[in-house]
mmCIF file of C-alpha atoms in Angstrom:
data_model
loop_
_atom_site.group_PDB
_atom_site.id
_atom_site.type_symbol
_atom_site.label_atom_id
_atom_site.label_comp_id
_atom_site.label_asym_id
_atom_site.label_seq_id
_atom_site.Cartn_x
_atom_site.Cartn_y
_atom_site.Cartn_z
ATOM 1 C CA MET V 1 -10.380 114.015 -53.019
ATOM 2 C CA ASP V 2 -9.681 116.879 -50.457
ATOM 3 C CA PHE V 3 -7.194 116.585 -47.621
ATOM 4 C CA ALA V 4 -9.869 116.046 -45.046
ATOM 5 C CA ILE V 5 -11.117 112.780 -46.789
ATOM 6 C CA SER V 6 -7.431 111.798 -47.054
ATOM 7 C CA ASP V 7 -7.232 111.913 -43.184
ATOM 8 C CA GLU V 8 -10.145 109.727 -42.978
ATOM 9 C CA LEU V 9 -8.738 107.109 -45.243
ATOM 10 C CA LEU V 10 -5.355 107.407 -43.460
ATOM 11 C CA GLY V 11 -7.073 106.923 -40.153
ATOM 12 C CA THR V 12 -8.524 103.607 -41.601
ATOM 13 C CA ILE V 13 -5.416 102.516 -43.551
ATOM 14 C CA VAL V 14 -2.341 103.442 -41.310
ATOM 15 C CA PRO V 15 -3.370 101.466 -38.192
ATOM 16 C CA ILE V 16 -3.517 98.447 -40.529
ATOM 17 C CA VAL V 17 0.071 99.083 -41.740
ATOM 18 C CA VAL V 18 1.054 99.699 -38.119
ATOM 19 C CA TYR V 19 -0.210 96.434 -37.146
ATOM 20 C CA TRP V 20 1.800 94.460 -39.411
ATOM 21 C CA ILE V 21 5.071 96.375 -39.100
ATOM 22 C CA TYR V 22 4.850 96.214 -35.279
ATOM 23 C CA SER V 23 3.927 92.576 -35.298
ATOM 24 C CA GLY V 24 6.913 91.829 -37.557
ATOM 25 C CA ILE V 25 9.136 93.530 -35.012
ATOM 26 C CA TYR V 26 7.874 91.307 -32.328
ATOM 27 C CA VAL V 27 8.322 88.295 -34.523
ATOM 28 C CA CYS V 28 11.863 88.976 -34.716
ATOM 29 C CA LEU V 29 12.317 89.721 -30.929
ATOM 30 C CA GLY V 30 10.527 86.359 -30.321
ATOM 31 C CA SER V 31 13.871 84.533 -30.727
ATOM 32 C CA PHE V 32 14.986 86.142 -27.515
ATOM 33 C CA GLU V 33 13.872 83.101 -25.093
ATOM 34 C CA ASN V 34 14.961 84.866 -21.818
ATOM 35 C CA TYR V 35 12.253 87.438 -22.447
ATOM 36 C CA ARG V 36 9.164 85.112 -23.409
ATOM 37 C CA LEU V 37 6.405 84.230 -21.254
ATOM 38 C CA HIS V 38 6.103 80.889 -22.962
ATOM 39 C CA SER V 39 8.558 79.080 -24.634
ATOM 40 C CA LYS V 40 8.553 78.692 -28.513
ATOM 41 C CA THR V 41 7.822 74.769 -28.039
ATOM 42 C CA ASP V 42 4.595 75.961 -26.211
ATOM 43 C CA GLU V 43 3.626 78.448 -28.753
ATOM 44 C CA ASP V 44 3.767 75.677 -31.513
ATOM 45 C CA GLU V 45 2.152 72.874 -29.585
ATOM 46 C CA LYS V 46 -0.546 74.337 -27.319
ATOM 47 C CA ASN V 47 -2.231 76.785 -29.845
ATOM 48 C CA LEU V 48 -5.181 75.201 -31.735
ATOM 49 C CA VAL V 49 -4.842 77.047 -34.857
ATOM 50 C CA SER V 50 -2.113 77.487 -37.483
ATOM 51 C CA LYS V 51 -0.233 80.818 -38.068
ATOM 52 C CA GLN V 52 -1.459 80.741 -41.715
ATOM 53 C CA THR V 53 -5.059 80.450 -40.583
ATOM 54 C CA VAL V 54 -4.384 83.448 -38.058
ATOM 55 C CA VAL V 55 -2.768 85.601 -40.894
ATOM 56 C CA LYS V 56 -5.880 84.907 -43.036
ATOM 57 C CA GLY V 57 -8.418 85.663 -40.374
ATOM 58 C CA VAL V 58 -6.818 88.896 -39.479
ATOM 59 C CA LEU V 59 -6.501 90.126 -42.914
ATOM 60 C CA LEU V 60 -10.253 89.248 -43.430
ATOM 61 C CA GLN V 61 -11.108 91.197 -40.296
ATOM 62 C CA GLN V 62 -9.253 94.235 -41.220
ATOM 63 C CA SER V 63 -10.808 94.250 -44.666
ATOM 64 C CA VAL V 64 -14.102 94.173 -43.225
ATOM 65 C CA GLN V 65 -13.379 96.938 -40.976
ATOM 66 C CA ALA V 66 -11.828 99.077 -43.522
ATOM 67 C CA VAL V 67 -14.815 98.864 -45.735
ATOM 68 C CA VAL V 68 -17.346 99.661 -42.917
ATOM 69 C CA ALA V 69 -15.131 102.574 -41.742
ATOM 70 C CA ILE V 70 -14.903 104.139 -45.172
ATOM 71 C CA LEU V 71 -18.760 103.697 -45.544
ATOM 72 C CA LEU V 72 -19.409 105.466 -42.294
ATOM 73 C CA PHE V 73 -17.124 108.147 -43.229
ATOM 74 C CA THR V 74 -18.751 108.587 -46.543
ATOM 75 C CA LEU V 75 -22.339 108.606 -44.972
ATOM 76 C CA SER V 76 -21.601 110.706 -42.077
ATOM 77 C CA GLY V 77 -18.659 113.044 -43.030
ATOM 78 C CA SER V 78 -20.630 116.209 -43.739
ATOM 79 C CA ASP V 79 -18.564 118.422 -41.576
ATOM 80 C CA ALA V 80 -15.161 116.398 -41.735
ATOM 81 C CA GLY V 81 -13.488 119.153 -43.657
ATOM 82 C CA ALA V 82 -14.206 121.785 -40.868
ATOM 83 C CA SER V 83 -13.007 119.347 -38.192
ATOM 84 C CA ALA V 84 -9.845 118.698 -40.087
ATOM 85 C CA GLN V 85 -9.014 122.355 -40.321
ATOM 86 C CA GLN V 86 -9.434 122.891 -36.581
ATOM 87 C CA SER V 87 -6.061 123.383 -34.591
ATOM 88 C CA SER V 88 -6.220 121.953 -31.180
ATOM 89 C CA SER V 89 -4.246 122.915 -28.207
ATOM 90 C CA PHE V 90 -1.959 120.209 -26.458
ATOM 91 C CA ILE V 91 -4.365 120.234 -23.357
ATOM 92 C CA THR V 92 -7.259 119.564 -25.814
ATOM 93 C CA LEU V 93 -5.526 116.778 -27.624
ATOM 94 C CA VAL V 94 -4.639 115.013 -24.295
ATOM 95 C CA ARG V 95 -8.038 115.242 -23.091
ATOM 96 C CA GLN V 96 -9.404 113.826 -26.464
ATOM 97 C CA PHE V 97 -6.913 110.916 -26.121
ATOM 98 C CA VAL V 98 -7.653 110.133 -22.437
ATOM 99 C CA THR V 99 -11.494 110.351 -23.293
ATOM 100 C CA ALA V 100 -11.074 108.026 -26.137
ATOM 101 C CA MET V 101 -9.116 105.548 -24.347
ATOM 102 C CA VAL V 102 -11.587 105.286 -21.403
ATOM 103 C CA VAL V 103 -14.432 105.131 -23.964
ATOM 104 C CA LEU V 104 -12.670 102.336 -25.826
ATOM 105 C CA ASP V 105 -11.822 100.454 -22.528
ATOM 106 C CA THR V 106 -15.258 100.655 -21.244
ATOM 107 C CA TRP V 107 -16.886 99.327 -24.425
ATOM 108 C CA GLN V 108 -14.411 96.562 -24.740
ATOM 109 C CA TYR V 109 -14.427 95.447 -20.953
ATOM 110 C CA PHE V 110 -18.222 94.960 -20.908
ATOM 111 C CA LEU V 111 -18.441 93.232 -24.491
ATOM 112 C CA HIS V 112 -15.499 91.095 -23.846
ATOM 113 C CA ARG V 113 -16.952 89.936 -20.483
ATOM 114 C CA TYR V 114 -20.284 89.330 -22.016
ATOM 115 C CA MET V 115 -18.535 87.184 -24.778
ATOM 116 C CA HIS V 116 -17.303 85.074 -22.040
ATOM 117 C CA GLU V 117 -20.549 85.032 -19.786
ATOM 118 C CA ASN V 118 -22.825 84.169 -22.730
ATOM 119 C CA LYS V 119 -22.148 80.524 -23.523
ATOM 120 C CA PHE V 120 -23.606 80.893 -27.128
ATOM 121 C CA LEU V 121 -21.518 83.757 -28.010
ATOM 122 C CA TYR V 122 -18.412 82.427 -26.413
ATOM 123 C CA ARG V 123 -18.869 79.038 -28.098
ATOM 124 C CA HIS V 124 -19.619 80.400 -31.640
ATOM 125 C CA VAL V 125 -17.865 83.831 -31.579
ATOM 126 C CA HIS V 126 -15.105 84.557 -28.896
ATOM 127 C CA SER V 127 -13.655 81.122 -28.556
ATOM 128 C CA LEU V 128 -11.945 81.796 -31.955
ATOM 129 C CA HIS V 129 -9.594 84.178 -30.306
ATOM 130 C CA HIS V 130 -8.794 81.767 -27.449
ATOM 131 C CA ARG V 131 -7.603 79.170 -29.780
ATOM 132 C CA LEU V 132 -4.525 80.954 -29.091
ATOM 133 C CA VAL V 133 -3.493 79.742 -25.726
ATOM 134 C CA VAL V 134 -0.034 81.193 -26.245
ATOM 135 C CA PRO V 135 -0.725 84.652 -27.677
ATOM 136 C CA TYR V 136 1.637 86.207 -30.135
ATOM 137 C CA ALA V 137 1.851 89.659 -31.695
ATOM 138 C CA PHE V 138 0.074 89.057 -35.179
ATOM 139 C CA GLY V 139 -2.529 87.108 -33.617
ATOM 140 C CA ALA V 140 -3.782 90.169 -31.615
ATOM 141 C CA LEU V 141 -6.748 90.776 -34.066
ATOM 142 C CA TYR V 142 -7.428 87.007 -34.698
ATOM 143 C CA ASN V 143 -11.148 87.262 -33.870
ATOM 144 C CA HIS V 144 -14.349 86.170 -35.305
ATOM 145 C CA PRO V 145 -15.480 88.986 -37.731
ATOM 146 C CA VAL V 146 -18.765 89.635 -35.680
ATOM 147 C CA GLU V 147 -16.537 90.520 -32.701
ATOM 148 C CA GLY V 148 -14.174 92.306 -34.728
ATOM 149 C CA LEU V 149 -16.978 94.452 -36.155
ATOM 150 C CA LEU V 150 -18.603 94.828 -32.433
ATOM 151 C CA GLY V 151 -15.427 95.403 -30.406
ATOM 152 C CA ASP V 152 -13.023 97.195 -32.761
ATOM 153 C CA THR V 153 -15.188 98.980 -35.289
ATOM 154 C CA VAL V 154 -18.063 100.045 -33.141
ATOM 155 C CA GLY V 155 -15.771 100.668 -30.137
ATOM 156 C CA GLY V 156 -13.375 102.853 -32.337
ATOM 157 C CA ALA V 157 -16.336 104.769 -33.694
ATOM 158 C CA LEU V 158 -17.537 105.451 -30.194
ATOM 159 C CA SER V 159 -14.261 106.560 -29.072
ATOM 160 C CA PHE V 160 -13.804 108.670 -31.997
ATOM 161 C CA LEU V 161 -17.160 110.515 -31.727
ATOM 162 C CA LEU V 162 -17.438 110.827 -28.009
ATOM 163 C CA SER V 163 -13.911 112.293 -27.711
ATOM 164 C CA GLY V 164 -14.587 114.963 -30.213
ATOM 165 C CA MET V 165 -10.960 114.331 -32.083
ATOM 166 C CA SER V 166 -10.632 115.064 -35.741
ATOM 167 C CA PRO V 167 -9.890 112.745 -38.386
ATOM 168 C CA ARG V 168 -6.300 113.708 -38.392
ATOM 169 C CA THR V 169 -5.864 113.059 -34.636
ATOM 170 C CA SER V 170 -7.649 109.680 -34.905
ATOM 171 C CA ILE V 171 -4.926 108.505 -37.206
ATOM 172 C CA PHE V 172 -2.480 108.953 -34.194
ATOM 173 C CA PHE V 173 -4.972 107.395 -31.705
ATOM 174 C CA PHE V 174 -5.940 104.375 -33.645
ATOM 175 C CA SER V 175 -2.327 103.742 -34.418
ATOM 176 C CA PHE V 176 -1.616 104.151 -30.754
ATOM 177 C CA ALA V 177 -4.236 101.664 -29.948
ATOM 178 C CA THR V 178 -3.155 99.148 -32.529
ATOM 179 C CA ILE V 179 0.396 99.231 -31.236
ATOM 180 C CA LYS V 180 -0.784 98.794 -27.602
ATOM 181 C CA THR V 181 -3.132 95.907 -28.640
ATOM 182 C CA VAL V 182 -0.164 94.165 -30.374
ATOM 183 C CA ASP V 183 2.088 94.641 -27.378
ATOM 184 C CA ASP V 184 -0.514 93.102 -25.145
ATOM 185 C CA HIS V 185 -0.259 89.916 -27.210
ATOM 186 C CA CYS V 186 3.266 89.828 -27.966
ATOM 187 C CA GLY V 187 4.078 87.301 -25.312
ATOM 188 C CA LEU V 188 7.076 89.127 -24.395
ATOM 189 C CA MET V 189 8.480 91.039 -21.352
ATOM 190 C CA LEU V 190 11.103 93.282 -22.738
ATOM 191 C CA PRO V 191 13.123 95.426 -20.296
ATOM 192 C CA GLY V 192 12.487 99.110 -20.605
ATOM 193 C CA ASN V 193 9.163 98.564 -22.617
ATOM 194 C CA PRO V 194 7.353 102.021 -21.970
ATOM 195 C CA PHE V 195 3.911 100.314 -22.085
ATOM 196 C CA HIS V 196 4.902 98.025 -19.099
ATOM 197 C CA ILE V 197 6.183 101.151 -17.233
ATOM 198 C CA PHE V 198 3.059 103.262 -17.799
ATOM 199 C CA PHE V 199 0.290 100.735 -17.950
ATOM 200 C CA ARG V 200 -0.642 97.752 -15.630
ATOM 201 C CA ASN V 201 -2.495 96.236 -18.483
ATOM 202 C CA ASN V 202 0.306 94.518 -20.429
ATOM 203 C CA SER V 203 1.291 91.258 -22.095
ATOM 204 C CA ALA V 204 1.669 89.485 -18.801
ATOM 205 C CA TYR V 205 -1.783 90.717 -17.627
ATOM 206 C CA HIS V 206 -3.395 89.671 -20.768
ATOM 207 C CA ASP V 207 -1.449 86.305 -20.907
ATOM 208 C CA ILE V 208 -3.244 85.431 -17.758
ATOM 209 C CA HIS V 209 -6.596 85.926 -19.242
ATOM 210 C CA HIS V 210 -5.656 83.440 -22.013
ATOM 211 C CA GLN V 211 -4.873 80.578 -19.515
ATOM 212 C CA LEU V 212 -7.523 78.113 -18.565
ATOM 213 C CA TYR V 213 -7.574 79.497 -15.002
ATOM 214 C CA GLY V 214 -7.784 83.207 -16.060
ATOM 215 C CA THR V 215 -10.818 83.202 -18.334
ATOM 216 C CA LYS V 216 -13.101 84.652 -15.937
ATOM 217 C CA TYR V 217 -10.619 87.323 -14.929
ATOM 218 C CA ASN V 218 -8.664 90.352 -16.591
ATOM 219 C CA PHE V 219 -11.163 91.305 -19.190
ATOM 220 C CA SER V 220 -9.776 94.806 -19.532
ATOM 221 C CA GLN V 221 -8.279 95.937 -22.697
ATOM 222 C CA PRO V 222 -6.424 97.400 -24.166
ATOM 223 C CA PHE V 223 -5.271 100.335 -21.831
ATOM 224 C CA PHE V 224 -6.381 100.478 -18.053
ATOM 225 C CA VAL V 225 -7.340 97.801 -15.677
ATOM 226 C CA MET V 226 -9.925 99.857 -13.577
ATOM 227 C CA TRP V 227 -13.002 97.868 -14.719
ATOM 228 C CA ASP V 228 -11.565 94.789 -13.476
ATOM 229 C CA ARG V 229 -10.680 96.358 -10.104
ATOM 230 C CA ILE V 230 -14.125 98.038 -9.597
ATOM 231 C CA LEU V 231 -16.096 94.856 -10.635
ATOM 232 C CA GLY V 232 -13.908 92.225 -9.049
ATOM 233 C CA THR V 233 -12.494 90.330 -12.059
ATOM 234 C CA TYR V 234 -8.981 91.475 -11.339
ATOM 235 C CA MET V 235 -6.535 88.607 -11.080
ATOM 236 C CA PRO V 236 -3.125 89.493 -9.412
ATOM 237 C CA TYR V 237 -0.056 87.705 -10.395
ATOM 238 C CA SER V 238 3.591 87.411 -9.922
ATOM 239 C CA LEU V 239 6.060 87.352 -12.734
ATOM 240 C CA GLU V 240 8.714 84.620 -12.093
ATOM 241 C CA LYS V 241 11.727 83.343 -13.943
ATOM 242 C CA ARG V 242 11.502 79.942 -15.700
ATOM 243 C CA THR V 243 14.351 77.482 -15.027
ATOM 244 C CA GLU V 244 14.721 76.864 -18.685
ATOM 245 C CA GLY V 245 14.759 80.829 -19.476
ATOM 246 C CA GLY V 246 12.161 83.544 -19.912
ATOM 247 C CA PHE V 247 9.306 84.397 -17.567
ATOM 248 C CA GLU V 248 5.952 82.822 -16.264
ATOM 249 C CA ALA V 249 3.005 85.031 -15.085
ATOM 250 C CA ARG V 250 1.565 83.178 -12.123
ATOM 251 C CA PRO V 251 -1.777 83.905 -10.392
ATOM 252 C CA THR V 252 -1.566 84.354 -6.669
ATOM 253 C CA LYS V 253 -2.337 81.215 -4.716
ATOM 254 C CA GLU V 254 -5.974 81.823 -3.776
ATOM 255 C CA PHE V 255 -6.713 82.442 -7.574
ATOM 256 C CA LYS V 256 -4.899 79.615 -8.623
ATOM 257 C CA ASP V 257 -6.685 77.203 -6.203
ATOM 258 C CA ASP V 258 -10.125 78.734 -6.999
#
């Protein structure tokens, strides 16, 4: 197996490892009640699926995605070696990252929104993810396998191909996207979190979507909020302290009363 093939395999395996390491860190940080968007009691009582089931579901989805990704690389990787040998300038790498982010956001916004608007798909596919009324880190990829295949595998393939990045660069991009997705579901508002500084799409923004009043809003994931703003599905909110500790993301009054 040559080095280029190793890059392709790493691009599949490393994000999986990153997912569980980063989730584990947030599990430890979850004991800090003053930074939680929901209390630990709410997490245990409001969610409609056990954590053991979530772990099994995520592992199943990751296994399916890894097999599909390896098959795609094997069938289409005729010039992978050449792409791995190319050295790219910093500007080129930035352009590839931004392009991949926009492509992934665009694909996931419209797929995610359609999963909500199509009653059959919501009932039989996407509602699985919304059994987590109170999101937590290692539930970020708890989806129906069909949704995982369409949203993450196909979306990832499109962002990889259209950005023109090499397999080696994709290792960093997909690891970054994985960390961002976990962060969006962590249920914490930690001070100094760089994702909250540079991205409007954060754990509070996505928490709004997981609440009953927010299921028709805030479809954007995982990076930007542009499609929500452009297409009128953006729900503004305020972040307020709870008397018992922690924070609560509350939609503005006109949306809450809608």
